[in-house]
Amino acid sequence: MREFFGFGGYSRPAEGYLSWQHLVFVTSLMAIMTALAVILGRRNRNKPADVKNRVLVIAAILIDAAELFKIVLLCFRSHNPMDWIYNLPLFLCSIQLITIPLAAFSKGRIKEAALDFVFVFGLLGAVLGTYGAGNNYSAYPVLGFDNAVSGFTHSISGFCALYIGISGMASMKRGNLPITFAIIVGVSALAYIADRLIPYNYMFLIRGDGTPYDIIYGIVKGSPVLYPLTVVLLFILYICLFYLIYYLAKRRKNGAGE
């Protein structure tokens, strides 16, 4: 148990990013995530809204409980109670720590916008945080606490996105699009401020750290201005493309139905 939780440091070397151990582990998580989302989403698709919402309530409790446990354990493990400043919800994936509970427990326009945000970004965050997490899998053993809890929370984000889509909970109203933009730009701004003050690398706005963001970092040659701007612009472009594909698919489906 001490080895799994990393007390005193891991004695096992990291298997490495994109090693077969990494790929088998995250593929297993993605398979479980997808299967649960499909089964529960299809089962609840025609159920009342409160029945659909119960799944999100459980997911919200699980993801925030896991993250809180991680923060407490990491502070205890490092003997530094201030380590929480390195675990603020200022990564693309960790925004879901706020939006999934909002989607589960709020009402009205806030709930709609939160559901749409999770639907748009949940699966992307799950893939980037598992297959693309070169920063974690290069540093820690695959079957260790750091990667296990990260895989668990990212899988919940992906599960919620798929479940929302399959169960028909996403509204994808154009009126909610500005809120989605505001969330991603606002969190990016807060992350950049935190990166400069702490300093740290929230939202990977300073450097790629072994993730696919390194591609962007290399293209702009590490420019401290162009790199973070490009990352944020790509988030906005992704939102626009997601909405475009959604509406094209919806129009095609409606046309086929006629």
Short mmCIF file of N, CA and C in Angstrom, two decimals, residues 104-171:
data_model
loop_
_atom_site.label_atom_id
_atom_site.label_comp_id
_atom_site.label_asym_id
_atom_site.label_seq_id
_atom_site.Cartn_x
_atom_site.Cartn_y
_atom_site.Cartn_z
N ALA A 104 -25.24 18.54 -12.39
CA ALA A 104 -26.02 17.60 -11.58
C ALA A 104 -26.96 18.29 -10.59
N PHE A 105 -26.52 19.41 -10.00
CA PHE A 105 -27.26 19.97 -8.87
C PHE A 105 -27.94 21.32 -9.14
N SER A 106 -27.59 21.99 -10.23
CA SER A 106 -28.21 23.29 -10.50
C SER A 106 -29.47 23.13 -11.33
N LYS A 107 -30.11 24.25 -11.66
CA LYS A 107 -31.34 24.23 -12.45
C LYS A 107 -31.30 25.34 -13.49
N GLY A 108 -32.25 25.27 -14.42
CA GLY A 108 -32.43 26.34 -15.38
C GLY A 108 -31.26 26.52 -16.34
N ARG A 109 -30.97 27.79 -16.66
CA ARG A 109 -29.95 28.14 -17.65
C ARG A 109 -28.56 27.66 -17.22
N ILE A 110 -28.27 27.74 -15.94
CA ILE A 110 -26.96 27.30 -15.45
C ILE A 110 -26.78 25.81 -15.70
N LYS A 111 -27.82 25.04 -15.42
CA LYS A 111 -27.76 23.59 -15.64
C LYS A 111 -27.56 23.29 -17.12
N GLU A 112 -28.33 23.96 -17.96
CA GLU A 112 -28.21 23.75 -19.41
C GLU A 112 -26.79 24.02 -19.90
N ALA A 113 -26.25 25.17 -19.48
CA ALA A 113 -24.91 25.56 -19.92
C ALA A 113 -23.86 24.58 -19.41
N ALA A 114 -24.01 24.13 -18.15
CA ALA A 114 -23.06 23.18 -17.58
C ALA A 114 -23.12 21.84 -18.31
N LEU A 115 -24.34 21.37 -18.60
CA LEU A 115 -24.50 20.12 -19.36
C LEU A 115 -23.82 20.22 -20.72
N ASP A 116 -24.02 21.35 -21.40
CA ASP A 116 -23.42 21.53 -22.72
C ASP A 116 -21.90 21.59 -22.63
N PHE A 117 -21.38 22.26 -21.59
CA PHE A 117 -19.92 22.36 -21.44
C PHE A 117 -19.31 20.98 -21.22
N VAL A 118 -19.93 20.19 -20.34
CA VAL A 118 -19.41 18.84 -20.08
C VAL A 118 -19.50 18.00 -21.35
N PHE A 119 -20.59 18.13 -22.08
CA PHE A 119 -20.77 17.40 -23.33
C PHE A 119 -19.69 17.76 -24.35
N VAL A 120 -19.35 19.03 -24.43
CA VAL A 120 -18.37 19.50 -25.41
C VAL A 120 -16.95 19.10 -25.02
N PHE A 121 -16.59 19.27 -23.74
CA PHE A 121 -15.19 19.11 -23.35
C PHE A 121 -14.88 17.83 -22.58
N GLY A 122 -15.89 17.13 -22.09
CA GLY A 122 -15.63 15.96 -21.24
C GLY A 122 -14.83 14.87 -21.93
N LEU A 123 -15.22 14.52 -23.14
CA LEU A 123 -14.52 13.43 -23.85
C LEU A 123 -13.13 13.87 -24.28
N LEU A 124 -13.00 15.11 -24.74
CA LEU A 124 -11.67 15.61 -25.12
C LEU A 124 -10.73 15.56 -23.92
N GLY A 125 -11.22 16.02 -22.76
CA GLY A 125 -10.40 15.98 -21.56
C GLY A 125 -10.02 14.57 -21.16
N ALA A 126 -10.95 13.64 -21.34
CA ALA A 126 -10.68 12.24 -20.99
C ALA A 126 -9.56 11.67 -21.86
N VAL A 127 -9.61 11.96 -23.14
CA VAL A 127 -8.59 11.43 -24.07
C VAL A 127 -7.24 12.10 -23.81
N LEU A 128 -7.24 13.43 -23.69
CA LEU A 128 -5.98 14.14 -23.44
C LEU A 128 -5.37 13.76 -22.09
N GLY A 129 -6.23 13.52 -21.10
CA GLY A 129 -5.74 13.22 -19.76
C GLY A 129 -5.35 11.77 -19.55
N THR A 130 -5.56 10.93 -20.55
CA THR A 130 -5.16 9.53 -20.44
C THR A 130 -4.12 9.18 -21.52
N TYR A 131 -4.56 9.19 -22.78
CA TYR A 131 -3.62 8.88 -23.86
C TYR A 131 -2.57 9.98 -24.04
N GLY A 132 -2.95 11.23 -23.73
CA GLY A 132 -2.02 12.32 -23.96
C GLY A 132 -1.24 12.77 -22.76
N ALA A 133 -1.38 12.08 -21.62
CA ALA A 133 -0.75 12.54 -20.37
C ALA A 133 0.71 12.10 -20.26
N GLY A 134 1.53 12.61 -21.15
CA GLY A 134 2.95 12.28 -21.10
C GLY A 134 3.62 12.78 -19.84
N ASN A 135 3.09 13.85 -19.26
CA ASN A 135 3.66 14.39 -18.03
C ASN A 135 3.52 13.41 -16.88
N ASN A 136 2.41 12.69 -16.80
CA ASN A 136 2.19 11.74 -15.70
C ASN A 136 2.85 10.40 -15.95
N TYR A 137 2.65 9.85 -17.14
CA TYR A 137 3.12 8.48 -17.39
C TYR A 137 4.62 8.40 -17.63
N SER A 138 5.26 9.54 -17.83
CA SER A 138 6.72 9.56 -17.90
C SER A 138 7.34 9.66 -16.51
N ALA A 139 6.52 10.09 -15.53
CA ALA A 139 7.06 10.35 -14.19
C ALA A 139 6.69 9.30 -13.15
N TYR A 140 5.52 8.65 -13.31
CA TYR A 140 5.03 7.74 -12.28
C TYR A 140 4.72 6.37 -12.87
N PRO A 141 4.83 5.31 -12.06
CA PRO A 141 4.42 3.98 -12.54
C PRO A 141 2.95 3.98 -12.93
N VAL A 142 2.61 3.18 -13.91
CA VAL A 142 1.23 3.13 -14.38
C VAL A 142 0.28 2.76 -13.25
N LEU A 143 0.60 1.69 -12.52
CA LEU A 143 -0.26 1.24 -11.41
C LEU A 143 0.21 1.86 -10.11
N GLY A 144 0.13 3.18 -10.05
CA GLY A 144 0.42 3.93 -8.85
C GLY A 144 -0.70 4.92 -8.60
N PHE A 145 -0.74 5.49 -7.42
CA PHE A 145 -1.84 6.37 -7.04
C PHE A 145 -2.00 7.54 -8.00
N ASP A 146 -0.90 8.19 -8.36
CA ASP A 146 -0.97 9.39 -9.19
C ASP A 146 -1.68 9.12 -10.52
N ASN A 147 -1.30 8.04 -11.18
CA ASN A 147 -1.92 7.73 -12.46
C ASN A 147 -3.29 7.09 -12.30
N ALA A 148 -3.48 6.34 -11.23
CA ALA A 148 -4.77 5.68 -11.02
C ALA A 148 -5.87 6.70 -10.76
N VAL A 149 -5.62 7.67 -9.88
CA VAL A 149 -6.65 8.66 -9.57
C VAL A 149 -6.86 9.60 -10.74
N SER A 150 -5.79 9.91 -11.47
CA SER A 150 -5.94 10.74 -12.67
C SER A 150 -6.77 10.03 -13.72
N GLY A 151 -6.48 8.75 -13.94
CA GLY A 151 -7.27 7.98 -14.91
C GLY A 151 -8.72 7.88 -14.50
N PHE A 152 -8.97 7.73 -13.21
CA PHE A 152 -10.34 7.60 -12.71
C PHE A 152 -11.13 8.89 -12.93
N THR A 153 -10.55 10.03 -12.56
CA THR A 153 -11.27 11.29 -12.69
C THR A 153 -11.47 11.69 -14.16
N HIS A 154 -10.45 11.44 -14.98
CA HIS A 154 -10.60 11.77 -16.41
C HIS A 154 -11.65 10.86 -17.06
N SER A 155 -11.71 9.63 -16.62
CA SER A 155 -12.71 8.70 -17.17
C SER A 155 -14.12 9.13 -16.79
N ILE A 156 -14.29 9.66 -15.59
CA ILE A 156 -15.61 10.16 -15.18
C ILE A 156 -16.03 11.32 -16.08
N SER A 157 -15.08 12.21 -16.41
CA SER A 157 -15.40 13.33 -17.31
C SER A 157 -15.86 12.81 -18.66
N GLY A 158 -15.14 11.85 -19.21
CA GLY A 158 -15.52 11.28 -20.49
C GLY A 158 -16.85 10.55 -20.41
N PHE A 159 -17.05 9.81 -19.33
CA PHE A 159 -18.32 9.11 -19.12
C PHE A 159 -19.49 10.09 -19.12
N CYS A 160 -19.34 11.19 -18.37
CA CYS A 160 -20.43 12.16 -18.27
C CYS A 160 -20.75 12.76 -19.63
N ALA A 161 -19.72 13.07 -20.41
CA ALA A 161 -19.95 13.64 -21.75
C ALA A 161 -20.74 12.67 -22.62
N LEU A 162 -20.32 11.41 -22.64
CA LEU A 162 -21.02 10.41 -23.45
C LEU A 162 -22.43 10.17 -22.94
N TYR A 163 -22.56 10.08 -21.63
CA TYR A 163 -23.87 9.83 -21.03
C TYR A 163 -24.84 10.97 -21.34
N ILE A 164 -24.37 12.20 -21.22
CA ILE A 164 -25.21 13.36 -21.52
C ILE A 164 -25.68 13.32 -22.97
N GLY A 165 -24.76 12.98 -23.87
CA GLY A 165 -25.13 12.91 -25.28
C GLY A 165 -26.09 11.78 -25.58
N ILE A 166 -25.82 10.59 -25.06
CA ILE A 166 -26.64 9.41 -25.37
C ILE A 166 -28.00 9.49 -24.72
N SER A 167 -28.06 10.02 -23.50
CA SER A 167 -29.33 10.09 -22.79
C SER A 167 -30.19 11.27 -23.24
N GLY A 168 -29.63 12.15 -24.08
CA GLY A 168 -30.39 13.28 -24.59
C GLY A 168 -30.48 14.45 -23.63
N MET A 169 -29.51 14.61 -22.74
CA MET A 169 -29.56 15.70 -21.76
C MET A 169 -28.96 17.00 -22.30
N ALA A 170 -28.16 16.91 -23.35
CA ALA A 170 -27.53 18.12 -23.89
C ALA A 170 -28.55 18.92 -24.69
N SER A 171 -28.59 20.22 -24.45
CA SER A 171 -29.49 21.08 -25.22
C SER A 171 -28.77 21.65 -26.44
#
